[in-house]
mmCIF file of C-alpha atoms in Angstrom:
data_model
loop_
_atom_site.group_PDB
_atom_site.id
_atom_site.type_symbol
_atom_site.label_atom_id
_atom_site.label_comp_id
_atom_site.label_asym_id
_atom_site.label_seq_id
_atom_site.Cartn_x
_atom_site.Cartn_y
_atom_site.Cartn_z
ATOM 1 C CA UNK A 29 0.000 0.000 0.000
ATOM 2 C CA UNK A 30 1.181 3.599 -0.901
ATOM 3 C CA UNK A 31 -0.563 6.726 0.167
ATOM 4 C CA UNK A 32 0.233 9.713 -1.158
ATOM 5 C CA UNK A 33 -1.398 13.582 -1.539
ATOM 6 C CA UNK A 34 -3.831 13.560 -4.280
ATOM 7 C CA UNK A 35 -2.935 15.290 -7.574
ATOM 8 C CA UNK A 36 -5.335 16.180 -10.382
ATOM 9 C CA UNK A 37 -4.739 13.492 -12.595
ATOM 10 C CA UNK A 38 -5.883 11.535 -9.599
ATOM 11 C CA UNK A 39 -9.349 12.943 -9.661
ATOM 12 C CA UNK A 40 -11.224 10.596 -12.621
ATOM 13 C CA UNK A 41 -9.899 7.188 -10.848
ATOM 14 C CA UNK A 42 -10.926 8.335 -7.470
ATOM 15 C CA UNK A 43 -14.315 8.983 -8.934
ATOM 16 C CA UNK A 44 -14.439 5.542 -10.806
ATOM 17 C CA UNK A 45 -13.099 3.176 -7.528
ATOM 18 C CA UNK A 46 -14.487 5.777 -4.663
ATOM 19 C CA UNK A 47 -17.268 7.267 -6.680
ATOM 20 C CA UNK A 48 -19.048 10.752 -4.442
ATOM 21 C CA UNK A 49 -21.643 10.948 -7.686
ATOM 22 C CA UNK A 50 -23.296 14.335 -8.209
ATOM 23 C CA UNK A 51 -21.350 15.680 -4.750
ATOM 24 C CA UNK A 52 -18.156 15.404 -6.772
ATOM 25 C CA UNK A 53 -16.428 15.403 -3.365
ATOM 26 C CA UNK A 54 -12.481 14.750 -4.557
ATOM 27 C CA UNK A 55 -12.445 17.730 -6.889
ATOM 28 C CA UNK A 56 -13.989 20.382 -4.415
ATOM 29 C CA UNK A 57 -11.154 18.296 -1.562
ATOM 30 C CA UNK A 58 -8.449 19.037 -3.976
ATOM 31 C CA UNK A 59 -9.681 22.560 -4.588
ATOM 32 C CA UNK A 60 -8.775 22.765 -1.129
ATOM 33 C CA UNK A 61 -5.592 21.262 -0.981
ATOM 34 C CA UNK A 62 -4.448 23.491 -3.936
ATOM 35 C CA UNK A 63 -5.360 26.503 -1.711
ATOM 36 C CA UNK A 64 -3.063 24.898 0.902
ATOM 37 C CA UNK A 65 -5.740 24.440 3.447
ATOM 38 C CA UNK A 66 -6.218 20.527 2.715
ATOM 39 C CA UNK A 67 -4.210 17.458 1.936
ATOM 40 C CA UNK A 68 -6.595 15.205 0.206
ATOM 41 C CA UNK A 69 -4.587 12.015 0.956
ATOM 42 C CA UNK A 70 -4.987 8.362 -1.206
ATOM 43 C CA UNK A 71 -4.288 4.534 0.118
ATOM 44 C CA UNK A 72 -3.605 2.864 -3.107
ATOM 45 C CA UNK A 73 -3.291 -0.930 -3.897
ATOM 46 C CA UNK A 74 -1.795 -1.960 -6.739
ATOM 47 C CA UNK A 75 -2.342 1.604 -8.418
ATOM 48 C CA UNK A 76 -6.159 1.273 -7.313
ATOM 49 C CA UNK A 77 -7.368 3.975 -4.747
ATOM 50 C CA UNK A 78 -8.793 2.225 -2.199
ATOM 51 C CA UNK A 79 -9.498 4.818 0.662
ATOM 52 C CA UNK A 80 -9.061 8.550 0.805
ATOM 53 C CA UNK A 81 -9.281 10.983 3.561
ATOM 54 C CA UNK A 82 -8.522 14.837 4.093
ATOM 55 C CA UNK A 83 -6.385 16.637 6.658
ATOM 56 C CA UNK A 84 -7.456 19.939 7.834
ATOM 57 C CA UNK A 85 -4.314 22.484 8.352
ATOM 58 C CA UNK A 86 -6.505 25.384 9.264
ATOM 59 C CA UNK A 87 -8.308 23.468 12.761
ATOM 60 C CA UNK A 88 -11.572 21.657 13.215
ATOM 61 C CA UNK A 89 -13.986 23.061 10.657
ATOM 62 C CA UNK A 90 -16.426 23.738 13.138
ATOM 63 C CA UNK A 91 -16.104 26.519 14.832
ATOM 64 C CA UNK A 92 -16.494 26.115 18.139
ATOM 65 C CA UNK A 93 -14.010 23.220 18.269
ATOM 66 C CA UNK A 94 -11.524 25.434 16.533
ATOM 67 C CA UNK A 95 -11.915 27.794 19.206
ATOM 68 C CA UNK A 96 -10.970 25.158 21.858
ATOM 69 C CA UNK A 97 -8.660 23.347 20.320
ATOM 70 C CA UNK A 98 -6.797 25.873 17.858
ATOM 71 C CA UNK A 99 -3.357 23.918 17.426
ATOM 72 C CA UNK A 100 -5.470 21.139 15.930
ATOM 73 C CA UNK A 101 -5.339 19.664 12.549
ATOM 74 C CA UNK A 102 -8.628 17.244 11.586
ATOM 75 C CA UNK A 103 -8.575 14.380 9.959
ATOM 76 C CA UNK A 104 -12.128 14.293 7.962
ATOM 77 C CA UNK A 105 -14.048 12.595 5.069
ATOM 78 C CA UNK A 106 -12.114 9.352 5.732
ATOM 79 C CA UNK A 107 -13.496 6.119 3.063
ATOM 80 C CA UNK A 108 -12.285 2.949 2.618
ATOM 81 C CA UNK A 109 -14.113 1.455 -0.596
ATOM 82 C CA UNK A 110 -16.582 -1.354 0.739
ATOM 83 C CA UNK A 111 -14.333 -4.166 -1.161
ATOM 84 C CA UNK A 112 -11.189 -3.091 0.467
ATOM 85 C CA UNK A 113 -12.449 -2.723 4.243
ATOM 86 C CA UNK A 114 -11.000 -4.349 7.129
ATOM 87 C CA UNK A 115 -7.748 -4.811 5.729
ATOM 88 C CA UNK A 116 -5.905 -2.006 7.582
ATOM 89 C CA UNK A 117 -6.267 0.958 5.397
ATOM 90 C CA UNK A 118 -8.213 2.940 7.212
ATOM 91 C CA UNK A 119 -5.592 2.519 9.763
ATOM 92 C CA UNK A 120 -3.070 3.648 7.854
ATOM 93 C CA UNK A 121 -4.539 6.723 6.921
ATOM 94 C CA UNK A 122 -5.031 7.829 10.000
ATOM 95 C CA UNK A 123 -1.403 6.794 11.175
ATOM 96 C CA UNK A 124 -0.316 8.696 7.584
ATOM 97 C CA UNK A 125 -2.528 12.324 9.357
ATOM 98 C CA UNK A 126 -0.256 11.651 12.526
ATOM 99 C CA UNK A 127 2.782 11.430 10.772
ATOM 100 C CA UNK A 128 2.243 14.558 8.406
ATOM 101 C CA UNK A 129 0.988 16.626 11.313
ATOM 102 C CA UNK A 130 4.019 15.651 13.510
ATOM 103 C CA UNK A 131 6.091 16.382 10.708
ATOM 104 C CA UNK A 132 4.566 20.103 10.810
ATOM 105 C CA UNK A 133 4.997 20.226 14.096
ATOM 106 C CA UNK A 134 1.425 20.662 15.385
ATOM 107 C CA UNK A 135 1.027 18.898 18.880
ATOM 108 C CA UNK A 136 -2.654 16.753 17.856
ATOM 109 C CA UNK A 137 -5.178 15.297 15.368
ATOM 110 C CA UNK A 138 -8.526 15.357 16.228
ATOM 111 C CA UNK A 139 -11.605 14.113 14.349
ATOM 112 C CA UNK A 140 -15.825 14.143 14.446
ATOM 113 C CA UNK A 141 -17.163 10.736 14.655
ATOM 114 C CA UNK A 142 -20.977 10.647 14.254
ATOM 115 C CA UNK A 143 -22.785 9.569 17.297
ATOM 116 C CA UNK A 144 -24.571 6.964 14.883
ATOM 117 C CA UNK A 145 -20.962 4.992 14.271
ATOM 118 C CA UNK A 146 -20.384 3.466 17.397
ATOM 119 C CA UNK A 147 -18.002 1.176 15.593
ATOM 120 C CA UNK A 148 -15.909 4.061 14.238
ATOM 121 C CA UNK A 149 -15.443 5.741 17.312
ATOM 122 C CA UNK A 150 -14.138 1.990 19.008
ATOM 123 C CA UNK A 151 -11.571 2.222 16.380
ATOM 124 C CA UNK A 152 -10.592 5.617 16.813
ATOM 125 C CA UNK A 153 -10.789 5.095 20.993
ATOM 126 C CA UNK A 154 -8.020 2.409 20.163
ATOM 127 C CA UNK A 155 -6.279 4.070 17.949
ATOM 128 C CA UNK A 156 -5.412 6.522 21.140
ATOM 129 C CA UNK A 157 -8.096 9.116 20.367
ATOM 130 C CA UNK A 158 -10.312 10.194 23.225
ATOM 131 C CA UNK A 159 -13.491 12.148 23.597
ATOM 132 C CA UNK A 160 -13.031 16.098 24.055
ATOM 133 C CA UNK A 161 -16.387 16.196 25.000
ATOM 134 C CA UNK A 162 -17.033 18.688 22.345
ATOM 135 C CA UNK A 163 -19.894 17.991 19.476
ATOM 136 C CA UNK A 164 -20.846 19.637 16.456
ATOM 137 C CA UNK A 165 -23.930 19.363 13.837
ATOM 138 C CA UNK A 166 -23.244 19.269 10.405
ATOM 139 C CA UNK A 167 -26.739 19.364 8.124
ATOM 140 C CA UNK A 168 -25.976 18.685 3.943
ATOM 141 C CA UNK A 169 -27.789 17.404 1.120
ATOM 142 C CA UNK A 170 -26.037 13.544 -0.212
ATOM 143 C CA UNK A 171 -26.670 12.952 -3.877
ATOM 144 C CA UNK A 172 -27.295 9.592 -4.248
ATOM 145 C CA UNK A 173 -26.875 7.909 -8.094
ATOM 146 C CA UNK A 174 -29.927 8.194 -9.296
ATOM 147 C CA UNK A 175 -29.622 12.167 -8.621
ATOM 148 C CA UNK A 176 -31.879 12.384 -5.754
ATOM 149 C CA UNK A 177 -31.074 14.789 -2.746
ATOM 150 C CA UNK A 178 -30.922 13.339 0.811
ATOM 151 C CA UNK A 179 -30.878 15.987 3.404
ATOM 152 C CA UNK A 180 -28.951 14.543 6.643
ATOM 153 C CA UNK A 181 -28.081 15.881 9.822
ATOM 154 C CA UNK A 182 -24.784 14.576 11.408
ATOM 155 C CA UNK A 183 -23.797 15.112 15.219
ATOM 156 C CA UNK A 184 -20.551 14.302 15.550
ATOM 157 C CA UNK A 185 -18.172 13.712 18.988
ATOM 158 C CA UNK A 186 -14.954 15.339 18.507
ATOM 159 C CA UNK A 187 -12.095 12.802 19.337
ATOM 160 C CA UNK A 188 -8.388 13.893 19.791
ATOM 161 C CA UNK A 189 -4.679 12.337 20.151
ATOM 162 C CA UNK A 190 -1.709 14.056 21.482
ATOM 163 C CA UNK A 191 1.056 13.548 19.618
ATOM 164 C CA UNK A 192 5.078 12.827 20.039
#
């Protein structure tokens, strides 16, 4: 397994293997990381992307997080394509955030887990993360692929590791 920052040619096979439809997700991430706000990061396997996830250099994207935690890069919009799950690469790309925010010298990750993924926050919990105590609501609109908007309300439980 490699992972690596996303560049543009990486866009159309991140839409065929991890496909965000109508949301078009990856571009508007690497929009982002062109800015220099994001690192859109990819697991590959055998030049296949096989999970993706996005670091946050400017804080938690909620605000109120931000203001408590302002030395804080997130690790968000983590995926692991369903044929490629349980094999570690999830793992990895959060151990890949770690490593890239030590290397910048910023003392934690944190991360949003939705109160309706127990099993994500379990991994995260043993990954070393623990709960803040702070939450945020995120409310969007998922496109699914026949082109019909789902309106969805996410609370989230913001997790954090110290690093070093």
């Amino acid at each position: 397994m490699v992972i690596r920052e996303c560049e543009e040619q990486d866009l159309e096979l991140l839409e065929r293997y991890l496909p965000t439809g109508r949301n078009r997700a990856h571009a508007a991430h690497f929009r982002r990381q062109r800015d220099g706000h994001w690192s859109l990061l990819i697991a590959w396997v055998d030049e296949i992307p096989c999970g993706t996830c996005v670091i946050s250099w400017t804080g938690p994207m909620h605000h109120d997080v931000r203001a408590a935690l302002p030395d804080c890069a997130e690790l968000c919009f983590l995926q692991v394509a369903p044929r490629a799950r349980n094999q570690g690469i999830g793992t990895a790309l959060v151990s890949a955030v770690e490593e890239r925010a030590m290397a910048r010298g910023l003392p934690r990750v944190g991360l949003g887990v939705d109160t309706a993924n127990p099993d994500a926050a379990r991994l995260y919990q043993r990954l070393g993360y623990d709960d803040t105590g702070l939450t945020s609501t995120t409310e969007y609109t998922l496109w699914d692929e026949s082109g019909e908007g789902h309106d969805l309300v996410e609370i989230d439980r913001f997790l954090v590791k110290e690093l070093g």
